[in-house]
Amino acid sequence: MANCIDFHCHILPGIDDGSKNPDMTREMLNVSRRQGIGTVVATPHFYADSMRISGFLERRKAAYEATLPLAEAAGIRIIPGAEVAFFPGISRAEGIDRLTIGDTGMMLIEMPFRAWSGRDLDEVERILQDMEVCIAHLERFYQFQTDKGIIPALLEMPVCVQINAECLLDRRTRKIPLKLFKNGQAHLLGSDCHNLESRPQNLAEGRAVIAAKCGAAVLEEIDALGEEILEGE
Ligand SMILES: [Fe+2]
């Protein structure tokens, strides 16, 4: 597809451990365009233990405004979002709803890299009372879980699940995410690209694997849902 969506990337310059400067952002945008990406959701890291929402949003605005002309030149629509690191109490945190993807009312949440408890899921449940939730790169959390029922329990909830393209590129790591896509339990794809080398844009390769292993219809569903979420942005 000529105009697919990268739902998760660190392409804004100088705001997190992603793009270091506008030159790198320009090159990342060009690579994205060559891979057929028409929209990127820019999701810099937000960590509540080291930053305030207002300060983060100011820095994101500056980085976004620096990126806009570069994105325009590359022919890419860019939508500001955040990858919000989960923390206990997140559902009640003042102003947390300002960290949604554009005005979609959906927040991309990075769950903790440890075994999850029922309390963590309760917290997600409470967030869902106020906004929509997209779980970032679910595949990265399986290895930490001691309760094998905890991810299935999360998947019972009305959350969107985003998968990173990278896991699809290796036979050893693609099994679970492909199954999730086939079962309709994974919904969106992102590159989570941070730079040009160690964590590059690789959405097109991931999409090719989905098309080959799950069929074109699954890819169409991913694209259609992405468009629906971003409608009006
Ligand atoms: Fe990320």
Tab-separated table of C-alpha atoms and ligand atoms in Angstrom:
chain	number	residue	atom	x	y	z
A	1	MET	CA	0.000	0.000	0.000
A	2	ALA	CA	1.346	3.352	-1.016
A	3	ASN	CA	0.195	5.284	1.994
A	4	CYS	CA	0.387	3.151	5.056
A	5	ILE	CA	0.686	4.321	8.652
A	6	ASP	CA	3.610	3.932	11.001
A	7	PHE	CA	1.826	4.000	14.327
A	8	HIS	CA	4.846	4.174	16.608
A	9	CYS	CA	8.150	5.938	15.976
A	10	HIS	CA	10.739	8.193	17.571
A	11	ILE	CA	11.235	10.478	14.619
A	12	LEU	CA	10.927	13.899	16.290
A	13	PRO	CA	14.400	15.403	16.749
A	14	GLY	CA	16.115	15.922	20.075
A	15	ILE	CA	13.282	14.975	22.390
A	16	ASP	CA	14.121	11.428	23.460
A	17	ASP	CA	16.497	8.592	22.551
A	18	GLY	CA	15.210	8.686	18.970
A	19	SER	CA	16.266	11.077	16.220
A	20	LYS	CA	19.174	13.207	17.371
A	21	ASN	CA	18.617	16.232	15.130
A	22	PRO	CA	16.587	17.557	12.175
A	23	ASP	CA	19.046	16.069	9.654
A	24	MET	CA	18.467	12.602	11.048
A	25	THR	CA	14.719	13.228	11.114
A	26	ARG	CA	14.824	14.281	7.460
A	27	GLU	CA	16.612	11.086	6.496
A	28	MET	CA	14.245	8.942	8.587
A	29	LEU	CA	11.315	10.610	6.845
A	30	ASN	CA	12.849	9.958	3.440
A	31	VAL	CA	13.411	6.296	4.274
A	32	SER	CA	9.824	6.098	5.527
A	33	ARG	CA	8.508	7.600	2.304
A	34	ARG	CA	10.496	5.127	0.237
A	35	GLN	CA	8.847	2.347	2.245
A	36	GLY	CA	5.409	3.568	1.231
A	37	ILE	CA	4.563	5.263	4.498
A	38	GLY	CA	2.217	8.228	4.143
A	39	THR	CA	1.540	8.924	7.821
A	40	VAL	CA	3.731	8.662	10.874
A	41	VAL	CA	2.471	8.909	14.405
A	42	ALA	CA	5.364	10.493	16.284
A	43	THR	CA	5.505	8.952	19.741
A	44	PRO	CA	8.369	10.294	21.881
A	45	HIS	CA	8.820	8.695	25.286
A	46	PHE	CA	7.018	10.230	28.239
A	47	TYR	CA	8.213	9.187	31.696
A	48	ALA	CA	6.205	10.595	34.577
A	49	ASP	CA	9.025	10.057	37.083
A	50	SER	CA	11.364	12.427	35.278
A	51	MET	CA	9.204	14.921	33.404
A	52	ARG	CA	6.126	17.039	33.716
A	53	ILE	CA	3.366	16.849	31.136
A	54	SER	CA	3.474	20.582	30.397
A	55	GLY	CA	7.251	20.583	29.873
A	56	PHE	CA	7.049	17.506	27.699
A	57	LEU	CA	4.331	19.055	25.550
A	58	GLU	CA	6.344	22.251	25.108
A	59	ARG	CA	9.382	20.277	23.962
A	60	ARG	CA	7.239	18.107	21.721
A	61	LYS	CA	5.658	21.187	20.136
A	62	ALA	CA	9.068	22.621	19.279
A	63	ALA	CA	10.274	19.284	17.855
A	64	TYR	CA	7.029	18.829	15.934
A	65	GLU	CA	7.210	22.315	14.444
A	66	ALA	CA	10.807	21.712	13.377
A	67	THR	CA	9.675	18.479	11.711
A	68	LEU	CA	6.622	19.803	9.882
A	69	PRO	CA	8.442	21.347	6.892
A	70	LEU	CA	10.652	18.255	6.614
A	71	ALA	CA	7.617	15.993	6.649
A	72	GLU	CA	5.898	18.143	4.071
A	73	ALA	CA	8.946	17.960	1.798
A	74	ALA	CA	8.972	14.168	2.176
A	75	GLY	CA	5.243	13.964	1.468
A	76	ILE	CA	4.428	12.558	4.893
A	77	ARG	CA	1.664	13.507	7.291
A	78	ILE	CA	2.912	13.639	10.850
A	79	ILE	CA	0.692	13.310	13.899
A	80	PRO	CA	2.001	14.117	17.362
A	81	GLY	CA	1.563	11.526	20.066
A	82	ALA	CA	3.535	10.045	22.920
A	83	GLU	CA	4.625	6.672	24.197
A	84	VAL	CA	3.495	6.990	27.772
A	85	ALA	CA	5.304	4.746	30.224
A	86	PHE	CA	2.837	3.075	32.571
A	87	PHE	CA	2.983	3.980	36.246
A	88	PRO	CA	0.748	3.134	39.191
A	89	GLY	CA	-1.849	5.881	39.423
A	90	ILE	CA	-1.595	6.800	35.740
A	91	SER	CA	-5.375	6.627	35.382
A	92	ARG	CA	-5.800	9.430	37.921
A	93	ALA	CA	-2.803	11.546	36.890
A	94	GLU	CA	-3.727	15.173	36.290
A	95	GLY	CA	-3.665	16.080	32.603
A	96	ILE	CA	-2.694	12.610	31.378
A	97	ASP	CA	-5.363	12.893	28.678
A	98	ARG	CA	-3.232	15.583	27.038
A	99	LEU	CA	-0.842	12.835	25.947
A	100	THR	CA	-3.210	11.181	23.496
A	101	ILE	CA	-2.377	10.704	19.813
A	102	GLY	CA	-3.494	13.972	18.243
A	103	ASP	CA	-7.141	14.457	19.174
A	104	THR	CA	-8.027	10.798	18.778
A	105	GLY	CA	-8.653	10.213	22.475
A	106	MET	CA	-6.314	7.214	22.244
A	107	MET	CA	-3.138	6.929	24.306
A	108	LEU	CA	-0.170	4.715	23.412
A	109	ILE	CA	0.942	3.071	26.645
A	110	GLU	CA	4.205	1.289	27.263
A	111	MET	CA	3.541	-1.312	29.926
A	112	PRO	CA	6.230	-2.111	32.514
A	113	PHE	CA	9.084	-4.457	31.533
A	114	ARG	CA	8.397	-6.827	34.433
A	115	ALA	CA	5.794	-9.375	35.450
A	116	TRP	CA	2.392	-7.705	35.501
A	117	SER	CA	-0.093	-8.080	38.317
A	118	GLY	CA	-3.854	-7.892	38.469
A	119	ARG	CA	-3.401	-4.394	39.903
A	120	ASP	CA	-1.664	-3.289	36.707
A	121	LEU	CA	-4.589	-4.558	34.679
A	122	ASP	CA	-7.016	-2.799	37.022
A	123	GLU	CA	-5.146	0.412	36.296
A	124	VAL	CA	-5.518	-0.148	32.538
A	125	GLU	CA	-9.212	-0.781	33.127
A	126	ARG	CA	-9.509	2.569	34.899
A	127	ILE	CA	-7.713	4.391	32.070
A	128	LEU	CA	-10.231	2.856	29.675
A	129	GLN	CA	-13.026	4.621	31.529
A	130	ASP	CA	-11.682	7.949	30.259
A	131	MET	CA	-9.900	7.212	27.007
A	132	GLU	CA	-8.933	4.616	24.487
A	133	VAL	CA	-5.766	2.648	25.009
A	134	CYS	CA	-3.249	1.271	22.560
A	135	ILE	CA	-0.726	-1.116	24.105
A	136	ALA	CA	2.711	-0.492	22.571
A	137	HIS	CA	4.673	-3.483	21.232
A	138	LEU	CA	2.868	-6.144	23.220
A	139	GLU	CA	5.272	-8.810	21.974
A	140	ARG	CA	8.088	-7.386	24.077
A	141	PHE	CA	6.351	-8.195	27.360
A	142	TYR	CA	5.699	-11.919	27.088
A	143	GLN	CA	9.153	-12.873	28.358
A	144	PHE	CA	8.625	-11.134	31.711
A	145	GLN	CA	5.300	-12.696	32.608
A	146	THR	CA	5.117	-15.314	35.347
A	147	ASP	CA	1.328	-15.505	35.241
A	148	LYS	CA	0.617	-16.976	31.819
A	149	GLY	CA	-2.973	-15.796	32.069
A	150	ILE	CA	-2.151	-12.118	32.439
A	151	ILE	CA	-1.651	-11.193	28.776
A	152	PRO	CA	-4.740	-13.148	27.712
A	153	ALA	CA	-6.626	-11.205	30.402
A	154	LEU	CA	-5.381	-7.917	28.949
A	155	LEU	CA	-6.431	-9.095	25.495
A	156	GLU	CA	-9.962	-9.575	26.820
A	157	MET	CA	-10.124	-5.854	27.459
A	158	PRO	CA	-11.158	-3.370	24.742
A	159	VAL	CA	-7.616	-2.251	23.992
A	160	CYS	CA	-5.823	-1.805	20.691
A	161	VAL	CA	-2.628	-3.809	20.413
A	162	GLN	CA	0.348	-2.453	18.487
A	163	ILE	CA	3.150	-4.729	17.297
A	164	ASN	CA	6.647	-3.680	16.205
A	165	ALA	CA	7.646	-4.654	12.669
A	166	GLU	CA	11.009	-5.850	13.934
A	167	CYS	CA	9.690	-8.956	15.682
A	168	LEU	CA	8.206	-10.127	12.386
A	169	LEU	CA	11.587	-10.180	10.690
A	170	ASP	CA	12.941	-13.085	12.715
A	171	ARG	CA	11.468	-16.583	12.579
A	172	ARG	CA	12.121	-17.024	16.303
A	173	THR	CA	10.115	-13.980	17.367
A	174	ARG	CA	7.341	-13.782	14.793
A	175	LYS	CA	5.209	-16.725	15.899
A	176	ILE	CA	3.222	-15.056	18.679
A	177	PRO	CA	2.617	-11.721	16.914
A	178	LEU	CA	1.536	-13.427	13.697
A	179	LYS	CA	-0.923	-15.514	15.673
A	180	LEU	CA	-2.249	-12.370	17.359
A	181	PHE	CA	-2.789	-10.713	13.977
A	182	LYS	CA	-4.478	-13.815	12.568
A	183	ASN	CA	-6.783	-13.974	15.597
A	184	GLY	CA	-7.667	-10.309	15.408
A	185	GLN	CA	-5.989	-9.721	18.787
A	186	ALA	CA	-3.288	-7.437	17.366
A	187	HIS	CA	-4.463	-4.411	15.441
A	188	LEU	CA	-1.762	-1.918	14.537
A	189	LEU	CA	1.806	-1.979	13.300
A	190	GLY	CA	4.646	0.401	14.073
A	191	SER	CA	8.339	0.558	13.341
A	192	ASP	CA	9.366	1.979	16.729
A	193	CYS	CA	12.291	3.329	14.717
A	194	HIS	CA	14.762	5.399	16.718
A	195	ASN	CA	17.475	6.108	14.159
A	196	LEU	CA	18.932	5.054	10.816
A	197	GLU	CA	21.054	2.120	11.880
A	198	SER	CA	20.479	0.131	15.061
A	199	ARG	CA	16.712	0.704	15.182
A	200	PRO	CA	15.821	1.730	11.619
A	201	GLN	CA	12.584	2.154	9.755
A	202	ASN	CA	11.506	-1.355	8.755
A	203	LEU	CA	7.746	-1.172	8.444
A	204	ALA	CA	7.708	-2.337	4.818
A	205	GLU	CA	9.568	-5.532	5.664
A	206	GLY	CA	7.188	-6.247	8.528
A	207	ARG	CA	4.203	-5.628	6.287
A	208	ALA	CA	5.572	-8.034	3.698
A	209	VAL	CA	5.773	-10.754	6.358
A	210	ILE	CA	2.172	-10.124	7.435
A	211	ALA	CA	1.004	-10.259	3.828
A	212	ALA	CA	2.878	-13.498	3.227
A	213	LYS	CA	1.947	-15.258	6.470
A	214	CYS	CA	-1.484	-13.843	7.339
A	215	GLY	CA	-2.761	-12.749	3.948
A	216	ALA	CA	-3.467	-9.394	2.371
A	217	ALA	CA	-6.827	-9.090	4.127
A	218	VAL	CA	-5.129	-8.801	7.536
A	219	LEU	CA	-2.945	-5.999	6.222
A	220	GLU	CA	-6.025	-4.264	4.857
A	221	GLU	CA	-7.671	-4.486	8.272
A	222	ILE	CA	-4.603	-2.937	9.912
A	223	ASP	CA	-4.657	-0.078	7.415
A	224	ALA	CA	-8.402	0.457	7.679
A	225	LEU	CA	-8.363	0.576	11.468
A	226	GLY	CA	-5.401	2.963	11.465
A	227	GLU	CA	-7.221	5.278	9.068
A	228	GLU	CA	-10.349	5.097	11.196
A	229	ILE	CA	-8.466	6.017	14.367
A	230	LEU	CA	-6.718	8.925	12.676
A	231	GLU	CA	-9.765	10.157	10.803
A	232	GLY	CA	-10.121	13.887	11.253
A	233	GLU	CA	-6.485	14.414	12.228
B	1	FE	FE	8.922	3.245	21.291
